[in-house]
Coordinates of C-alpha atoms (C1' of nucleotides) in Angstrom, one line a residue:
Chain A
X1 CA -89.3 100.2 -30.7
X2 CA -85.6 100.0 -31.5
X3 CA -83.1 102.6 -33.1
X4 CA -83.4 103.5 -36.8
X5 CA -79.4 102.4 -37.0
X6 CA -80.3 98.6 -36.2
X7 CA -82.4 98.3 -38.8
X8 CA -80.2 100.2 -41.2
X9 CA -78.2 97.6 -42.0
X10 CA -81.2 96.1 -43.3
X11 CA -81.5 98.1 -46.0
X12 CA -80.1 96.0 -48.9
X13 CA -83.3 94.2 -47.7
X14 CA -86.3 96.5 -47.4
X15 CA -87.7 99.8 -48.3
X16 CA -87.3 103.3 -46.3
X17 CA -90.9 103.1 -45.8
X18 CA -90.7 99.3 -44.7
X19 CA -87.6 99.5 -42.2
X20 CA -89.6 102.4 -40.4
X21 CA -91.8 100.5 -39.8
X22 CA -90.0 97.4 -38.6
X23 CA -88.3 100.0 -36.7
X24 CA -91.4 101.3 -34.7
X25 CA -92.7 97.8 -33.8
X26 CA -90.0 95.3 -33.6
X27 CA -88.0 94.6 -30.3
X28 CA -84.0 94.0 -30.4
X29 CA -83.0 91.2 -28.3
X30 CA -79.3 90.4 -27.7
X31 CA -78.6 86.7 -26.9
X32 CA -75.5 85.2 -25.9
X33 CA -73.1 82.5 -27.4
X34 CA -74.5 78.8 -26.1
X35 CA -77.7 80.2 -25.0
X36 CA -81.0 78.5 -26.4
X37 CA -83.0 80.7 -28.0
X38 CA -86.2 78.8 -29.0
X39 CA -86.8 75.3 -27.6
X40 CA -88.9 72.6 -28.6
X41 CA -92.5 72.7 -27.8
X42 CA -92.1 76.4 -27.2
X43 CA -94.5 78.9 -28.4
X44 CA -93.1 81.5 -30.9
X45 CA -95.2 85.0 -31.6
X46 CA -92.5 86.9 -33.4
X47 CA -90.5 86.5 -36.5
X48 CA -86.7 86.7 -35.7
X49 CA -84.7 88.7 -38.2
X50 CA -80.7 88.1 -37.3
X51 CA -78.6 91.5 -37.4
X52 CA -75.0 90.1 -36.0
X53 CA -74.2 86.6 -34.9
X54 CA -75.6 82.9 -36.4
X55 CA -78.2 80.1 -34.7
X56 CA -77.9 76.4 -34.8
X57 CA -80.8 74.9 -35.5
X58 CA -81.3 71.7 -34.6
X59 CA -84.0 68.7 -34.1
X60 CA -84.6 66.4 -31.0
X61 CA -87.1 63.3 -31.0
X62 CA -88.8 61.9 -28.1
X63 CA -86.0 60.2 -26.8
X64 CA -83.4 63.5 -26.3
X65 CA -81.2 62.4 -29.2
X66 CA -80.4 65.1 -31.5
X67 CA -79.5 66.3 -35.3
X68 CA -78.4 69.2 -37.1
X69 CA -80.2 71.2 -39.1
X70 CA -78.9 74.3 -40.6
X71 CA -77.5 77.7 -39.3
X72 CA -79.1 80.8 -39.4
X73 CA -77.0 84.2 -40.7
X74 CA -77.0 87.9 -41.4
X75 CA -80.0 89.3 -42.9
X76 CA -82.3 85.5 -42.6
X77 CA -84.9 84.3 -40.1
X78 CA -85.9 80.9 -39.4
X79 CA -88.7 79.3 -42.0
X80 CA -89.1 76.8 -39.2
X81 CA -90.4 79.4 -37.3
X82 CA -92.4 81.1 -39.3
X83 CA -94.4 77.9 -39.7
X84 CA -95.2 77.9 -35.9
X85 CA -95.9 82.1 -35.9
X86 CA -98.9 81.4 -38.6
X87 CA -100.1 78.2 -36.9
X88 CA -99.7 79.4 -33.6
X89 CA -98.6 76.1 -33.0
X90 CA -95.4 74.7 -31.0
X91 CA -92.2 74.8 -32.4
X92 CA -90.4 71.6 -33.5
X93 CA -87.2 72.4 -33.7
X94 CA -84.4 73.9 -31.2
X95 CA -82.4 77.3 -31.6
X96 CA -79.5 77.6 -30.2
X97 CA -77.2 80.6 -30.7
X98 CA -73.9 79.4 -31.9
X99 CA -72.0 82.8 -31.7
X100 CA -72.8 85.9 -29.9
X101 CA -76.2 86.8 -31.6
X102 CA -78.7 90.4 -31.9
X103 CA -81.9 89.8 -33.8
X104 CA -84.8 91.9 -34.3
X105 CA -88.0 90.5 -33.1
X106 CA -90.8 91.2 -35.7
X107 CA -94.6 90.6 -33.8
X108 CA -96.6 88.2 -35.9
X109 CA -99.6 90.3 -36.2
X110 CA -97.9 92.5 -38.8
X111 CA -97.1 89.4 -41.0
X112 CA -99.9 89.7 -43.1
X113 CA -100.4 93.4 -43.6
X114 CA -96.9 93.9 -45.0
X115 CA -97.3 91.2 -46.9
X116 CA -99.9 92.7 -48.7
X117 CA -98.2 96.1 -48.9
X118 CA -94.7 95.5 -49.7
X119 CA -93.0 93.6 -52.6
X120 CA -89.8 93.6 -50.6
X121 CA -91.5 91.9 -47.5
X122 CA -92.8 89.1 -49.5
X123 CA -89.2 88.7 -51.0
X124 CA -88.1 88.7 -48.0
X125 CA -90.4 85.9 -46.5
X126 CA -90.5 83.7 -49.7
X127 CA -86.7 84.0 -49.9
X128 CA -86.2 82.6 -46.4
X129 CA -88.5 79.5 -47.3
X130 CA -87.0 78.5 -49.9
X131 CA -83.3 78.7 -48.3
X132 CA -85.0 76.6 -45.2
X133 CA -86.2 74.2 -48.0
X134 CA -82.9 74.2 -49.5
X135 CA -81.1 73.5 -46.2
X136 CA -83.6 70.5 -45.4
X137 CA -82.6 68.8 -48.8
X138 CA -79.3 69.6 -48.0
X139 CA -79.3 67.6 -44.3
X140 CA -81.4 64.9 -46.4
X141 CA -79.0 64.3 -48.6
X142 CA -76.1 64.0 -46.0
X143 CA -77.8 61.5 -44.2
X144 CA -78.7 59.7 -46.8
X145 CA -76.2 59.5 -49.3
X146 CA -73.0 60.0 -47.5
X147 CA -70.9 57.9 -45.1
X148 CA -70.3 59.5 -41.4
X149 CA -66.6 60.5 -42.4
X150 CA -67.8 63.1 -45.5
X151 CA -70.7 64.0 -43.0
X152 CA -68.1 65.1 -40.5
X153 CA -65.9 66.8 -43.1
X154 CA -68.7 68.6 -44.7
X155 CA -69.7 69.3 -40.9
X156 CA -66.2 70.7 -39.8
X157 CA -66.6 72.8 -43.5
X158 CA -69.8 74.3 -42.3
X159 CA -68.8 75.0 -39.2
X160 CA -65.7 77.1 -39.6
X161 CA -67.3 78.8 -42.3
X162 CA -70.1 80.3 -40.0
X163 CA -67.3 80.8 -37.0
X164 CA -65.2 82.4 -39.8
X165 CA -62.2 80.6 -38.4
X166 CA -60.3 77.4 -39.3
X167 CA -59.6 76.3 -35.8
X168 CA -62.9 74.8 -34.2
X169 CA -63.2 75.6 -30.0
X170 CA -65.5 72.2 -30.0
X171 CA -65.3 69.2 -28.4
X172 CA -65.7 65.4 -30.0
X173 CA -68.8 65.2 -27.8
X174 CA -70.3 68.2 -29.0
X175 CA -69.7 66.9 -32.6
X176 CA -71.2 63.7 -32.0
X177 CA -74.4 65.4 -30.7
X178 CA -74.7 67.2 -33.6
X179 CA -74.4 64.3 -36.0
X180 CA -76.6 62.3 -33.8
X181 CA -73.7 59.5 -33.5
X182 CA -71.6 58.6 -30.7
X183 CA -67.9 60.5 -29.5
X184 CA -65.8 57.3 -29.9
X185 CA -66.8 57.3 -33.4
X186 CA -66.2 60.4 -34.2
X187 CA -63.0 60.5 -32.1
X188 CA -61.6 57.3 -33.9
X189 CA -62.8 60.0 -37.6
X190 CA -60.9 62.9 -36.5
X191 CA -58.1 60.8 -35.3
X192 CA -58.5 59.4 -39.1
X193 CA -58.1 62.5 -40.5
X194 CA -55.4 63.9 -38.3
X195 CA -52.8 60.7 -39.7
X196 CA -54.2 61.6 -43.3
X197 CA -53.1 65.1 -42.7
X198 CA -56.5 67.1 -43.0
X199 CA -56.8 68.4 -39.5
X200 CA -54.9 68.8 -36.4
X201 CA -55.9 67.7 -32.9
X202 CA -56.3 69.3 -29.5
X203 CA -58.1 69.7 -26.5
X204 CA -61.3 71.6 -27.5
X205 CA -59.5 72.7 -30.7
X206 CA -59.8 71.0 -34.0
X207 CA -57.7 73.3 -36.9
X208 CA -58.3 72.6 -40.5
X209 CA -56.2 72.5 -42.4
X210 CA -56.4 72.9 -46.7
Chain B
X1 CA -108.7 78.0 -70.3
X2 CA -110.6 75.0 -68.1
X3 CA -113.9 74.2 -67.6
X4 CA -115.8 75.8 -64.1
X5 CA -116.5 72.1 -62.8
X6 CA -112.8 71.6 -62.3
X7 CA -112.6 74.0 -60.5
X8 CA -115.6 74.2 -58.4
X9 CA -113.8 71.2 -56.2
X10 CA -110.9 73.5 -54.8
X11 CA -113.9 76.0 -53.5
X12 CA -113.1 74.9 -50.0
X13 CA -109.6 76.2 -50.6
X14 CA -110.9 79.8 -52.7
X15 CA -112.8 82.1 -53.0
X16 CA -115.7 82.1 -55.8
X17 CA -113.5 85.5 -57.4
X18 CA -110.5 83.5 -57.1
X19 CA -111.8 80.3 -58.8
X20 CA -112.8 81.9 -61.6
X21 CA -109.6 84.0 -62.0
X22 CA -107.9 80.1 -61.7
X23 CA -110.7 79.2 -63.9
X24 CA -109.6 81.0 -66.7
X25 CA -105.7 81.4 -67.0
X26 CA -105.0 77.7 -66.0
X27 CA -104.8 74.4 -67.9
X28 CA -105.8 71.3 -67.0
X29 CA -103.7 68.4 -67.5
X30 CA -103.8 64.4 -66.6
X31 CA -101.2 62.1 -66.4
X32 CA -101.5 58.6 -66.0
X33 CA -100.0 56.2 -63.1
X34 CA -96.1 55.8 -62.9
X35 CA -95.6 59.0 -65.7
X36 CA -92.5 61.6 -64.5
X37 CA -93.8 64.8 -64.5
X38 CA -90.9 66.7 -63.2
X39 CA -87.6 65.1 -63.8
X40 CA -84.6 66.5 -61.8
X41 CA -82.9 69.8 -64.2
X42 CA -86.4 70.5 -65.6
X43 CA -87.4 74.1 -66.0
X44 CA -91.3 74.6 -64.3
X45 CA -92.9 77.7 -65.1
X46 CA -96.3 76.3 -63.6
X47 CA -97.9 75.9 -59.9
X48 CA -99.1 72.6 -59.8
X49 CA -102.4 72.2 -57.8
X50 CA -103.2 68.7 -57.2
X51 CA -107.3 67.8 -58.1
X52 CA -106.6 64.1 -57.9
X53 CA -104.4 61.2 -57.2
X54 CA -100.9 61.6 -55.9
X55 CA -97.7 62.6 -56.5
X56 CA -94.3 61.0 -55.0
X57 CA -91.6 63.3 -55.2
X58 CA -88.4 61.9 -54.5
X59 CA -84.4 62.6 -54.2
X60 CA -81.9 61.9 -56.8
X61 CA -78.2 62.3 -55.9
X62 CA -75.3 62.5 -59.1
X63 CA -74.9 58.9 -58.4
X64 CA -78.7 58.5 -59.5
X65 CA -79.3 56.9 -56.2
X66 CA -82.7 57.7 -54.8
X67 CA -84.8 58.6 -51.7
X68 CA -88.6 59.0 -51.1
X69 CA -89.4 63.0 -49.6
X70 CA -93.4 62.5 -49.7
X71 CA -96.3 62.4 -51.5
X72 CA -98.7 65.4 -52.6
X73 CA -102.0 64.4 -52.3
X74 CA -105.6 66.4 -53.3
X75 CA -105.9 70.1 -52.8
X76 CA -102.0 70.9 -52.4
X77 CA -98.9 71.7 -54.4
X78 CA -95.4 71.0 -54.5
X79 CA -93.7 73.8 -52.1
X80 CA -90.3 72.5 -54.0
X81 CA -91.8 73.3 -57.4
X82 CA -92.8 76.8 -56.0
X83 CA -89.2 76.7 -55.0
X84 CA -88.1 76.5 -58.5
X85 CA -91.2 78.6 -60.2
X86 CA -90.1 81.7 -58.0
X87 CA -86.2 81.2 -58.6
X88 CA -86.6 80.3 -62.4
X89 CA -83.9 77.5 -61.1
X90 CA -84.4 74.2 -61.9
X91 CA -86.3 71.0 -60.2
X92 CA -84.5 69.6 -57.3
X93 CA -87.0 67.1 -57.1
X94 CA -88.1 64.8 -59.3
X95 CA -92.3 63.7 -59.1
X96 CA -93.8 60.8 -60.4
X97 CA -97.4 59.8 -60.5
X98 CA -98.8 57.7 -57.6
X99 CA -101.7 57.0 -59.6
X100 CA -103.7 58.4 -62.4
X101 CA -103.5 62.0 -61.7
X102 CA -105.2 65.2 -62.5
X103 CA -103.4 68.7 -62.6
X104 CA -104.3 72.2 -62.6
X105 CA -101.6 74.1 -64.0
X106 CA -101.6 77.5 -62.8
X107 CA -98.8 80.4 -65.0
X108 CA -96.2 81.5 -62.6
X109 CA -96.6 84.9 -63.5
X110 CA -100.1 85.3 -61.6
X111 CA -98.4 84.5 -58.1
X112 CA -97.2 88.1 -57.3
X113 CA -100.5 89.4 -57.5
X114 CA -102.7 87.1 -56.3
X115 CA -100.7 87.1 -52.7
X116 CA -101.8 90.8 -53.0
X117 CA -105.0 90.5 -53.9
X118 CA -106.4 87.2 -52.1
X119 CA -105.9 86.6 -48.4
X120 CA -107.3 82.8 -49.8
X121 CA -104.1 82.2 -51.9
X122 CA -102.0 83.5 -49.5
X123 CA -103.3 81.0 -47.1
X124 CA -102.5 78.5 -49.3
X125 CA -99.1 79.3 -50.4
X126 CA -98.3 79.6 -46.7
X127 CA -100.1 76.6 -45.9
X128 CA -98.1 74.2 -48.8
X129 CA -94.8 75.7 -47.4
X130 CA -95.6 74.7 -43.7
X131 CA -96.8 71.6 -45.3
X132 CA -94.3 70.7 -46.9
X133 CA -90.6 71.8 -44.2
X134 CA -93.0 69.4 -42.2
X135 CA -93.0 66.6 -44.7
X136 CA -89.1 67.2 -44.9
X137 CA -89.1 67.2 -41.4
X138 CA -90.7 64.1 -40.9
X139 CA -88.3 62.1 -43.4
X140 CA -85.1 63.6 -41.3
X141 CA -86.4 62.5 -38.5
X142 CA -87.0 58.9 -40.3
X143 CA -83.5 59.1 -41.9
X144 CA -81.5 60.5 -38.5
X145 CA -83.3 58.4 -35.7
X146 CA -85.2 55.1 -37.2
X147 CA -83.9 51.6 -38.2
X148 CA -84.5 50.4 -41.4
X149 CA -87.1 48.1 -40.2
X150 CA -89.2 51.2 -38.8
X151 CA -88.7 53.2 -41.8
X152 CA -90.3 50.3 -43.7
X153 CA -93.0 49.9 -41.6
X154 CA -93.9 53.6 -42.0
X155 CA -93.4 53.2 -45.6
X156 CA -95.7 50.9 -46.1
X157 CA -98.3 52.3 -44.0
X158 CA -98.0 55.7 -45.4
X159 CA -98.3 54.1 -49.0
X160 CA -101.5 52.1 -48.2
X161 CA -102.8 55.6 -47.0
X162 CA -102.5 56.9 -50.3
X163 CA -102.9 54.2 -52.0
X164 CA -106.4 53.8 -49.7
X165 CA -105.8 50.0 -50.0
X166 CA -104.4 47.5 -47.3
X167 CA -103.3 45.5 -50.6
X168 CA -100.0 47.0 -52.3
X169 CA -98.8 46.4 -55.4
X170 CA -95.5 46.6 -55.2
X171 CA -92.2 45.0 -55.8
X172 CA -89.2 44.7 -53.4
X173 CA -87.0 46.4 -55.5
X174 CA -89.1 48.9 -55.7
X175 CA -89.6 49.2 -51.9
X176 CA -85.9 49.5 -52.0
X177 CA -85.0 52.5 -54.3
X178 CA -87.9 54.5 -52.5
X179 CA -85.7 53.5 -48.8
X180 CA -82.1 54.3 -50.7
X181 CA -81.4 50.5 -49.4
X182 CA -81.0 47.2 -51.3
X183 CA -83.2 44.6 -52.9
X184 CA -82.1 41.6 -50.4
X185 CA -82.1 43.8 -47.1
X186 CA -85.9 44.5 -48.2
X187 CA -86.5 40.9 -48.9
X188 CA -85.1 39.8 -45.2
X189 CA -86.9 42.4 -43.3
X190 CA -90.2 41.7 -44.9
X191 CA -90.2 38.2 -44.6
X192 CA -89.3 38.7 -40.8
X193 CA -92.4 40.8 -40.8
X194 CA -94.4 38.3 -42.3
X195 CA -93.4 35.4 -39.9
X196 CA -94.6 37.7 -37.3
X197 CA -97.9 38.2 -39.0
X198 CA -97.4 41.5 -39.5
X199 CA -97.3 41.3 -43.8
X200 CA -98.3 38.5 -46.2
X201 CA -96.3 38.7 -49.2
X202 CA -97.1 37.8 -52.5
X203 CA -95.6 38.3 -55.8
X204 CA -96.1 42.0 -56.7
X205 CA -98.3 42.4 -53.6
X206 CA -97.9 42.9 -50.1
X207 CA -101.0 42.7 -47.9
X208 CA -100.7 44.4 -44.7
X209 CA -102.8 43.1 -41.4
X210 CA -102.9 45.0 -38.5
Chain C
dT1 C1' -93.4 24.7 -76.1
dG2 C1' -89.2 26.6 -74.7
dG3 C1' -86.7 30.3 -73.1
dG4 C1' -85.8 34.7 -71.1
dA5 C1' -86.7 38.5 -67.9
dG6 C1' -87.9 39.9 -63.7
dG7 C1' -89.3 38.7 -58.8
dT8 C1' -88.3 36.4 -54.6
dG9 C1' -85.6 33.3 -51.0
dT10 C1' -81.5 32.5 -48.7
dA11 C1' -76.7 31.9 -47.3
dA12 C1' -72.1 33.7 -46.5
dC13 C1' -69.5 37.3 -46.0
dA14 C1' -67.8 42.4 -45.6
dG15 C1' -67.8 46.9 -43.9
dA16 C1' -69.6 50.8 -41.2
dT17 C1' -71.1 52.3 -37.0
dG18 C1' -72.3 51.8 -32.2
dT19 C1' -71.2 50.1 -27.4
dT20 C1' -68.6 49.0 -23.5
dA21 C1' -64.7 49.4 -20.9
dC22 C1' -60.7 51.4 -19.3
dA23 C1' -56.5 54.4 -19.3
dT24 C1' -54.6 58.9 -19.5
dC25 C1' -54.4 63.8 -19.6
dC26 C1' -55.6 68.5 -18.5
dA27 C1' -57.8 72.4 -16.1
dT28 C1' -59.6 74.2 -12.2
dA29 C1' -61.6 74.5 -7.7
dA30 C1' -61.1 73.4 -3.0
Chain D
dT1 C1' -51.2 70.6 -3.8
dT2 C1' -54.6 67.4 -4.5
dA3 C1' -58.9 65.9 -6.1
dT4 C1' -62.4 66.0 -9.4
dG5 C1' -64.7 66.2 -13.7
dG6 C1' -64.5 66.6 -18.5
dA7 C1' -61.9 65.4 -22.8
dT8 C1' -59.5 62.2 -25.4
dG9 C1' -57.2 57.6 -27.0
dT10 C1' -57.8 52.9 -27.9
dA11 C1' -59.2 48.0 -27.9
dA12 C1' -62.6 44.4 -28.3
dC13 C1' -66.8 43.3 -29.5
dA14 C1' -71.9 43.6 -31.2
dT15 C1' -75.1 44.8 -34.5
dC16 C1' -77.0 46.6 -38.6
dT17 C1' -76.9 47.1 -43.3
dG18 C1' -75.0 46.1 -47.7
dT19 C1' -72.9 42.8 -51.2
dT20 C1' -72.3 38.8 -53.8
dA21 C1' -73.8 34.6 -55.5
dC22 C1' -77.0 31.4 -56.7
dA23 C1' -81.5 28.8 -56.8
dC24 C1' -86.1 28.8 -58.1
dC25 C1' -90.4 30.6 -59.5
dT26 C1' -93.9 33.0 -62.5
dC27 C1' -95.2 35.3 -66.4
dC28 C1' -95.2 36.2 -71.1
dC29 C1' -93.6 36.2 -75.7
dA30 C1' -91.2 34.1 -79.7

DNA sequence: TGGGAGGTGTAACAGATGTTACATCCATAA
DNA sequence: TTATGGATGTAACATCTGTTACACCTCCCA
């Protein structure tokens, strides 16, 4: 049970009727910035709706190396999730919350039912698959087609558009994780891009500039 | 209109009600080995429901450069197309006949009501989606952490899968547009492949030992 | 029968990215 | 203040992948 002003700001989502509902069975959970959310192998038995904040998502294989996904914003929950709710399987990917982050924890069981009963629900749901799909096809096509330097531009992009800030607090390290490359390549890229003019350089600050 | 027999095959996926509903509003359509039948831009205003052979769906950048996503084998759909059914946008994707191929063609426009109605189509819906982030999973993971010998490998057993055949017919070139590589990087790595016994190559064929 | 198109083999080279090694700088805790 | 750990700069080198160029083969059609 949470208050009815949470879910209020829902409402360009669902129905009255619906957000009472989500209301009277959901759970709000407040996570900090940095703190992991959902790891991998983990089992998952709610759907996580965000109210304030965004999530990295990210993948790891066997060996601890790591990739970006997407992020996770205002008013969307994670398709990748979803899938391990319904299979009651494991999940495969990592959350991790990249800003200060409340969600609204939805319990599985009422997946189905609302489904069913409301048009917005399955909006809702169908919406937020095919935005994951989008995002996958996205990261696809960045590894695929594009060099490492437009990754990392597209990458610096992405990020200060979810921090909503053109100076970065992130370290070369923390970019190369995220890339899945190394730190002296992506210092020797920034450095790069700092003599062409397109960013400025400092320690745990990258600034962007346009 | 299609005939009940066509039908009858998917009744491991629906129920009886269900096929017959399927039965009657859907059209049945073949298309023969190497045919597009969703080209990148394309407007679909049909779920696809795959009653046999395959289909590849790959990635096309504005370059036309491509890159293999996966295949859609019996039983299942494209969660992409859905994508683009739901959205009236257009394909992202484009998907090309494996092999001789048979289609039901299901009208958009009976979707909505079947989620509500069928707890069977729902299923499968959900199902394709899981199906298919996991597909796109699986080729990030290929693209972010694998060599380009290991992504061959995997290609080629995941085409003699579908294929059901140890024996491929296929060219290098091809081998490289699926990979987004290049004819004589193909041609190097297979030939080191075969002087470890792994391949024997032949022209248009590539036999694979184990 | 001759010639062209497409498929394959191979060498030499180029460019992008990763690795290793080491220097320096900064912030903070002891 | 000093010591320590994390962050950054940079050089030298290794490796993987892509590119260009050319030879040769097979198939098929004019």
């Amino acid at each position: 049970m949470i208050t009815a002003d949470s879910t209020k700001i829902l409402k360009f989502l669902f129905e009255e009727e619906l957000l009472s509902e989500i209301q009277k069975v959901s759970q709000l959970q407040k996570v900090p910035k940095g703190e992991i959310m959902i790891d991998v192998g983990e089992q998952v038995k709610f759907i996580p709706i965000l109210l304030e904040g965004a999530i990295k998502i990210v993948r790891e294989d066997e060996s601890g190396e790591e990739v970006l996904l997407y992020y996770v914003e205002f008013g969307n929950t994670c398709a990748m999730t979803l899938n391990c709710c319904l299979e009651n399987s494991t999940s495969e990917i990592r959350a991790i919350c990249e800003k200060d982050t409340s969600i609204i924890m939805v319990p599985v069981s009422f997946m189905d039912k609302w489904l069913v009963n409301y048009r917005s629900w399955r909006n809702f749901i169908f919406q937020n698959y095919q935005d994951r799909l989008n995002e996958m096809l996205k990261a696809i096509d960045s590894l695929t087609f594009l060099k490492l330097d437009e990754r990392l531009r597209n990458y610096l992009k992405e990020k200060s558009k979810v921090a909503d800030d053109s100076t970065l607090e992130v370290t070369h390290l923390d970019i190369a994780t995220d890339l899945n490359s190394s730190r002296v390549v992506i210092s020797r890229l920034l450095k790069q891009m700092e003599n062409e003019g397109e960013v400025s350089l400092g320690r745990n600050t990258i600034k962007i500039k346009y």
